[in-house]
Amino acid sequence: MGRHYFHLHLISDSTGETLIAASRAVAAQYQDVSSIEHVYPLVRSRAQLDRAIAEIEAAPGIVLFTLVDQELSHRLEEACRESGSPCLSVLQPILSLFGSYLGATSTPRPGAQHMLNADYFKRIDALNYTMMHDDGQTAEGYEEADVLLLGVSRTSKTPTSIYLANRGVRTANIPLVPGVPLPPGLEKLKNPLVVGLLASPERIVQIRQNRLLSLNAADKETPYVDRMSVSEEIASSRRLFAQHGWPTIDVTRRSIEETAAAIIDLHKAHRMKFITQA
């Protein structure tokens, strides 16, 4: 049985990121179906909407939208009915729920979630910090981190750090390299939560081999991809984490998002403990 495809039209008066994330989360539940995405960001005028409608009429499919302008929303819904394309205002059910609970009327503001508020600048600050402290390249200022990740090569330290930074969590990461000592004083850090990342030797070897292939490395028989050597690296890191009482997360079968969510939960507990002891 072959894979089925359908057209998915995402219309937003902002960046479209909310629609993309929501639709992909749902589409992932259908193994034999793939969407052909048509994304229309920053749709805030009738002319912009009409261009999107023309494409929907040319390639009917599912239409998801986030438009706070009621006139544009009604125009889109009418056009979808005429073309036989099911459509849904993704935020409307959530707005209705908020309204019924809070007893207040929302103020329509396109792209309000992307305003330059304190949270936005917190994320930018976290990202700057994280990029400076990626892969142990800046061996100072770790006390200013919220989270410090440790792990052998290819345990997803960098992508996890960047994801956390985008959530406003200042994250540093340090690779565990055989024969290379850790920066001094890590065990004395008070503010950051130190987390050890682990993975199965098989997974690490697979990722490292792919890495060497992508780099066209000449020597494919180095200890870097030797199964026994990798197993010892991971065992050594596990002993290090246990010695210092640092929590660990096995990333073998976890996505970056799942790893980050687990770290955020650990960090919340760490902050509560830090506050009660202060």
PDB file of C-alpha atoms in Angstrom, residues 26-197:
ATOM      1  CA  VAL A  26      -1.357  15.665  14.166  1.00  0.00           C
ATOM      2  CA  ALA A  27      -0.027  14.506  10.788  1.00  0.00           C
ATOM      3  CA  ALA A  28       2.610  12.419  12.574  1.00  0.00           C
ATOM      4  CA  GLN A  29      -0.184  10.170  13.849  1.00  0.00           C
ATOM      5  CA  TYR A  30      -0.900   8.966  10.291  1.00  0.00           C
ATOM      6  CA  GLN A  31       1.932   6.716   9.135  1.00  0.00           C
ATOM      7  CA  ASP A  32       0.930   6.258   5.492  1.00  0.00           C
ATOM      8  CA  VAL A  33      -0.196   9.827   4.832  1.00  0.00           C
ATOM      9  CA  SER A  34       1.927  12.894   4.057  1.00  0.00           C
ATOM     10  CA  SER A  35       0.861  16.494   3.652  1.00  0.00           C
ATOM     11  CA  ILE A  36       1.909  18.882   0.917  1.00  0.00           C
ATOM     12  CA  GLU A  37       2.210  22.076   2.938  1.00  0.00           C
ATOM     13  CA  HIS A  38       1.222  25.457   1.542  1.00  0.00           C
ATOM     14  CA  VAL A  39       2.128  28.131   4.104  1.00  0.00           C
ATOM     15  CA  TYR A  40       0.816  31.685   3.848  1.00  0.00           C
ATOM     16  CA  PRO A  41       2.308  33.878   6.615  1.00  0.00           C
ATOM     17  CA  LEU A  42       1.478  37.507   7.455  1.00  0.00           C
ATOM     18  CA  VAL A  43      -1.945  37.465   5.758  1.00  0.00           C
ATOM     19  CA  ARG A  44      -3.497  40.718   6.977  1.00  0.00           C
ATOM     20  CA  SER A  45      -5.318  42.158   3.951  1.00  0.00           C
ATOM     21  CA  ARG A  46      -8.098  41.061   1.618  1.00  0.00           C
ATOM     22  CA  ALA A  47      -5.677  40.988  -1.341  1.00  0.00           C
ATOM     23  CA  GLN A  48      -3.256  38.690   0.512  1.00  0.00           C
ATOM     24  CA  LEU A  49      -6.101  36.400   1.536  1.00  0.00           C
ATOM     25  CA  ASP A  50      -7.492  36.253  -2.010  1.00  0.00           C
ATOM     26  CA  ARG A  51      -4.126  35.010  -3.293  1.00  0.00           C
ATOM     27  CA  ALA A  52      -4.227  32.198  -0.723  1.00  0.00           C
ATOM     28  CA  ILE A  53      -7.831  31.385  -1.631  1.00  0.00           C
ATOM     29  CA  ALA A  54      -6.875  31.118  -5.301  1.00  0.00           C
ATOM     30  CA  GLU A  55      -4.289  28.469  -4.406  1.00  0.00           C
ATOM     31  CA  ILE A  56      -6.807  26.597  -2.249  1.00  0.00           C
ATOM     32  CA  GLU A  57      -9.247  26.522  -5.154  1.00  0.00           C
ATOM     33  CA  ALA A  58      -6.503  25.232  -7.451  1.00  0.00           C
ATOM     34  CA  ALA A  59      -5.458  22.499  -4.977  1.00  0.00           C
ATOM     35  CA  PRO A  60      -8.289  21.769  -2.508  1.00  0.00           C
ATOM     36  CA  GLY A  61      -7.408  20.184   0.812  1.00  0.00           C
ATOM     37  CA  ILE A  62      -7.471  20.833   4.555  1.00  0.00           C
ATOM     38  CA  VAL A  63      -7.266  24.493   5.564  1.00  0.00           C
ATOM     39  CA  LEU A  64      -6.059  25.578   9.003  1.00  0.00           C
ATOM     40  CA  PHE A  65      -5.868  29.247   9.909  1.00  0.00           C
ATOM     41  CA  THR A  66      -5.122  31.762  12.642  1.00  0.00           C
ATOM     42  CA  LEU A  67      -6.714  35.050  11.622  1.00  0.00           C
ATOM     43  CA  VAL A  68      -7.888  37.471  14.304  1.00  0.00           C
ATOM     44  CA  ASP A  69      -9.612  39.706  11.742  1.00  0.00           C
ATOM     45  CA  GLN A  70     -13.216  38.447  11.701  1.00  0.00           C
ATOM     46  CA  GLU A  71     -13.927  39.771   8.209  1.00  0.00           C
ATOM     47  CA  LEU A  72     -10.967  37.851   6.780  1.00  0.00           C
ATOM     48  CA  SER A  73     -11.964  34.728   8.722  1.00  0.00           C
ATOM     49  CA  HIS A  74     -15.522  34.803   7.365  1.00  0.00           C
ATOM     50  CA  ARG A  75     -14.254  35.387   3.828  1.00  0.00           C
ATOM     51  CA  LEU A  76     -11.930  32.383   4.099  1.00  0.00           C
ATOM     52  CA  GLU A  77     -14.613  30.122   5.591  1.00  0.00           C
ATOM     53  CA  GLU A  78     -17.024  31.043   2.801  1.00  0.00           C
ATOM     54  CA  ALA A  79     -14.408  30.328   0.124  1.00  0.00           C
ATOM     55  CA  CYS A  80     -13.596  26.970   1.725  1.00  0.00           C
ATOM     56  CA  ARG A  81     -17.254  25.955   1.720  1.00  0.00           C
ATOM     57  CA  GLU A  82     -17.479  26.803  -1.968  1.00  0.00           C
ATOM     58  CA  SER A  83     -14.360  24.783  -2.838  1.00  0.00           C
ATOM     59  CA  GLY A  84     -15.260  21.850  -0.592  1.00  0.00           C
ATOM     60  CA  SER A  85     -12.154  22.278   1.573  1.00  0.00           C
ATOM     61  CA  PRO A  86     -12.684  21.663   5.311  1.00  0.00           C
ATOM     62  CA  CYS A  87     -11.279  24.528   7.368  1.00  0.00           C
ATOM     63  CA  LEU A  88     -10.655  25.209  11.033  1.00  0.00           C
ATOM     64  CA  SER A  89      -9.648  28.244  13.057  1.00  0.00           C
ATOM     65  CA  VAL A  90      -7.006  26.566  15.227  1.00  0.00           C
ATOM     66  CA  LEU A  91      -6.982  29.132  18.043  1.00  0.00           C
ATOM     67  CA  GLN A  92     -10.762  29.697  18.236  1.00  0.00           C
ATOM     68  CA  PRO A  93     -11.587  26.682  20.459  1.00  0.00           C
ATOM     69  CA  ILE A  94      -8.788  27.713  22.843  1.00  0.00           C
ATOM     70  CA  LEU A  95      -9.927  31.358  22.827  1.00  0.00           C
ATOM     71  CA  SER A  96     -13.485  30.245  23.585  1.00  0.00           C
ATOM     72  CA  LEU A  97     -12.296  28.106  26.487  1.00  0.00           C
ATOM     73  CA  PHE A  98     -10.215  30.968  27.907  1.00  0.00           C
ATOM     74  CA  GLY A  99     -13.140  33.354  27.478  1.00  0.00           C
ATOM     75  CA  SER A 100     -15.639  31.097  29.239  1.00  0.00           C
ATOM     76  CA  TYR A 101     -13.255  30.541  32.151  1.00  0.00           C
ATOM     77  CA  LEU A 102     -11.837  34.061  32.504  1.00  0.00           C
ATOM     78  CA  GLY A 103     -15.100  35.844  31.726  1.00  0.00           C
ATOM     79  CA  ALA A 104     -13.251  38.370  29.603  1.00  0.00           C
ATOM     80  CA  THR A 105     -13.130  39.290  25.954  1.00  0.00           C
ATOM     81  CA  SER A 106      -9.805  38.924  24.154  1.00  0.00           C
ATOM     82  CA  THR A 107      -8.265  41.819  22.242  1.00  0.00           C
ATOM     83  CA  PRO A 108      -7.451  40.730  18.678  1.00  0.00           C
ATOM     84  CA  ARG A 109      -3.746  41.321  18.022  1.00  0.00           C
ATOM     85  CA  PRO A 110      -2.077  39.600  15.043  1.00  0.00           C
ATOM     86  CA  GLY A 111       1.226  38.038  16.091  1.00  0.00           C
ATOM     87  CA  ALA A 112       0.724  38.954  19.747  1.00  0.00           C
ATOM     88  CA  GLN A 113       2.681  35.876  20.821  1.00  0.00           C
ATOM     89  CA  HIS A 114       5.776  37.309  19.120  1.00  0.00           C
ATOM     90  CA  MET A 115       5.755  40.728  20.813  1.00  0.00           C
ATOM     91  CA  LEU A 116       9.083  42.062  22.085  1.00  0.00           C
ATOM     92  CA  ASN A 117       8.342  41.473  25.751  1.00  0.00           C
ATOM     93  CA  ALA A 118      10.519  40.383  28.665  1.00  0.00           C
ATOM     94  CA  ASP A 119      10.192  36.705  27.723  1.00  0.00           C
ATOM     95  CA  TYR A 120      11.429  37.449  24.214  1.00  0.00           C
ATOM     96  CA  PHE A 121      14.582  39.170  25.463  1.00  0.00           C
ATOM     97  CA  LYS A 122      15.084  36.383  27.996  1.00  0.00           C
ATOM     98  CA  ARG A 123      15.150  33.869  25.139  1.00  0.00           C
ATOM     99  CA  ILE A 124      17.600  35.989  23.148  1.00  0.00           C
ATOM    100  CA  ASP A 125      19.881  36.324  26.184  1.00  0.00           C
ATOM    101  CA  ALA A 126      19.699  32.569  26.789  1.00  0.00           C
ATOM    102  CA  LEU A 127      20.519  31.826  23.161  1.00  0.00           C
ATOM    103  CA  ASN A 128      23.540  34.162  23.206  1.00  0.00           C
ATOM    104  CA  TYR A 129      24.810  32.528  26.397  1.00  0.00           C
ATOM    105  CA  THR A 130      24.255  29.034  25.022  1.00  0.00           C
ATOM    106  CA  MET A 131      26.082  29.691  21.765  1.00  0.00           C
ATOM    107  CA  MET A 132      29.073  31.098  23.685  1.00  0.00           C
ATOM    108  CA  HIS A 133      29.146  28.044  25.953  1.00  0.00           C
ATOM    109  CA  ASP A 134      28.547  25.338  23.364  1.00  0.00           C
ATOM    110  CA  ASP A 135      30.795  22.279  23.408  1.00  0.00           C
ATOM    111  CA  GLY A 136      32.962  23.665  26.220  1.00  0.00           C
ATOM    112  CA  GLN A 137      34.379  26.464  24.070  1.00  0.00           C
ATOM    113  CA  THR A 138      34.107  29.039  26.896  1.00  0.00           C
ATOM    114  CA  ALA A 139      35.389  27.474  30.113  1.00  0.00           C
ATOM    115  CA  GLU A 140      34.107  30.160  32.467  1.00  0.00           C
ATOM    116  CA  GLY A 141      30.821  31.701  33.515  1.00  0.00           C
ATOM    117  CA  TYR A 142      29.195  28.335  34.243  1.00  0.00           C
ATOM    118  CA  GLU A 143      27.727  29.653  37.495  1.00  0.00           C
ATOM    119  CA  GLU A 144      25.532  31.922  35.349  1.00  0.00           C
ATOM    120  CA  ALA A 145      23.951  28.937  33.573  1.00  0.00           C
ATOM    121  CA  ASP A 146      20.533  27.529  34.434  1.00  0.00           C
ATOM    122  CA  VAL A 147      21.493  24.100  33.096  1.00  0.00           C
ATOM    123  CA  LEU A 148      24.848  22.476  32.372  1.00  0.00           C
ATOM    124  CA  LEU A 149      24.815  19.389  30.143  1.00  0.00           C
ATOM    125  CA  LEU A 150      27.589  16.792  30.171  1.00  0.00           C
ATOM    126  CA  GLY A 151      27.962  13.810  27.870  1.00  0.00           C
ATOM    127  CA  VAL A 152      30.204  11.971  25.456  1.00  0.00           C
ATOM    128  CA  SER A 153      30.293  13.010  21.824  1.00  0.00           C
ATOM    129  CA  ARG A 154      26.983  12.594  19.953  1.00  0.00           C
ATOM    130  CA  THR A 155      24.605  12.579  22.905  1.00  0.00           C
ATOM    131  CA  SER A 156      22.649  15.518  21.422  1.00  0.00           C
ATOM    132  CA  LYS A 157      24.134  18.116  23.773  1.00  0.00           C
ATOM    133  CA  THR A 158      24.146  21.013  21.296  1.00  0.00           C
ATOM    134  CA  PRO A 159      20.630  20.645  19.809  1.00  0.00           C
ATOM    135  CA  THR A 160      19.198  20.085  23.281  1.00  0.00           C
ATOM    136  CA  SER A 161      21.004  23.196  24.547  1.00  0.00           C
ATOM    137  CA  ILE A 162      19.668  25.317  21.705  1.00  0.00           C
ATOM    138  CA  TYR A 163      16.133  24.017  22.208  1.00  0.00           C
ATOM    139  CA  LEU A 164      16.339  24.868  25.914  1.00  0.00           C
ATOM    140  CA  ALA A 165      17.723  28.317  25.102  1.00  0.00           C
ATOM    141  CA  ASN A 166      14.721  28.951  22.882  1.00  0.00           C
ATOM    142  CA  ARG A 167      12.624  28.255  25.970  1.00  0.00           C
ATOM    143  CA  GLY A 168      14.598  30.885  27.884  1.00  0.00           C
ATOM    144  CA  VAL A 169      16.873  28.416  29.717  1.00  0.00           C
ATOM    145  CA  ARG A 170      20.525  29.494  29.759  1.00  0.00           C
ATOM    146  CA  THR A 171      22.302  26.247  28.900  1.00  0.00           C
ATOM    147  CA  ALA A 172      25.978  25.339  28.649  1.00  0.00           C
ATOM    148  CA  ASN A 173      27.305  21.986  27.517  1.00  0.00           C
ATOM    149  CA  ILE A 174      30.657  20.267  27.968  1.00  0.00           C
ATOM    150  CA  PRO A 175      31.856  17.181  26.060  1.00  0.00           C
ATOM    151  CA  LEU A 176      33.360  14.274  27.951  1.00  0.00           C
ATOM    152  CA  VAL A 177      36.504  13.354  26.015  1.00  0.00           C
ATOM    153  CA  PRO A 178      38.771  10.450  27.088  1.00  0.00           C
ATOM    154  CA  GLY A 179      41.964  11.791  28.638  1.00  0.00           C
ATOM    155  CA  VAL A 180      40.714  15.388  28.782  1.00  0.00           C
ATOM    156  CA  PRO A 181      39.988  16.686  32.307  1.00  0.00           C
ATOM    157  CA  LEU A 182      36.800  18.572  33.048  1.00  0.00           C
ATOM    158  CA  PRO A 183      36.985  22.304  33.798  1.00  0.00           C
ATOM    159  CA  PRO A 184      37.823  22.743  37.489  1.00  0.00           C
ATOM    160  CA  GLY A 185      35.131  23.542  40.008  1.00  0.00           C
ATOM    161  CA  LEU A 186      32.100  21.968  38.304  1.00  0.00           C
ATOM    162  CA  GLU A 187      31.193  20.027  41.440  1.00  0.00           C
ATOM    163  CA  LYS A 188      31.107  23.295  43.403  1.00  0.00           C
ATOM    164  CA  LEU A 189      28.594  25.066  41.152  1.00  0.00           C
ATOM    165  CA  LYS A 190      25.505  26.251  43.047  1.00  0.00           C
ATOM    166  CA  ASN A 191      23.132  27.835  40.530  1.00  0.00           C
ATOM    167  CA  PRO A 192      23.067  25.510  37.503  1.00  0.00           C
ATOM    168  CA  LEU A 193      21.474  22.103  37.360  1.00  0.00           C
ATOM    169  CA  VAL A 194      24.099  19.667  36.056  1.00  0.00           C
ATOM    170  CA  VAL A 195      22.605  16.884  33.919  1.00  0.00           C
ATOM    171  CA  GLY A 196      24.416  13.922  32.401  1.00  0.00           C
ATOM    172  CA  LEU A 197      23.280  12.691  28.988  1.00  0.00           C
TER     173      LEU A 197
END
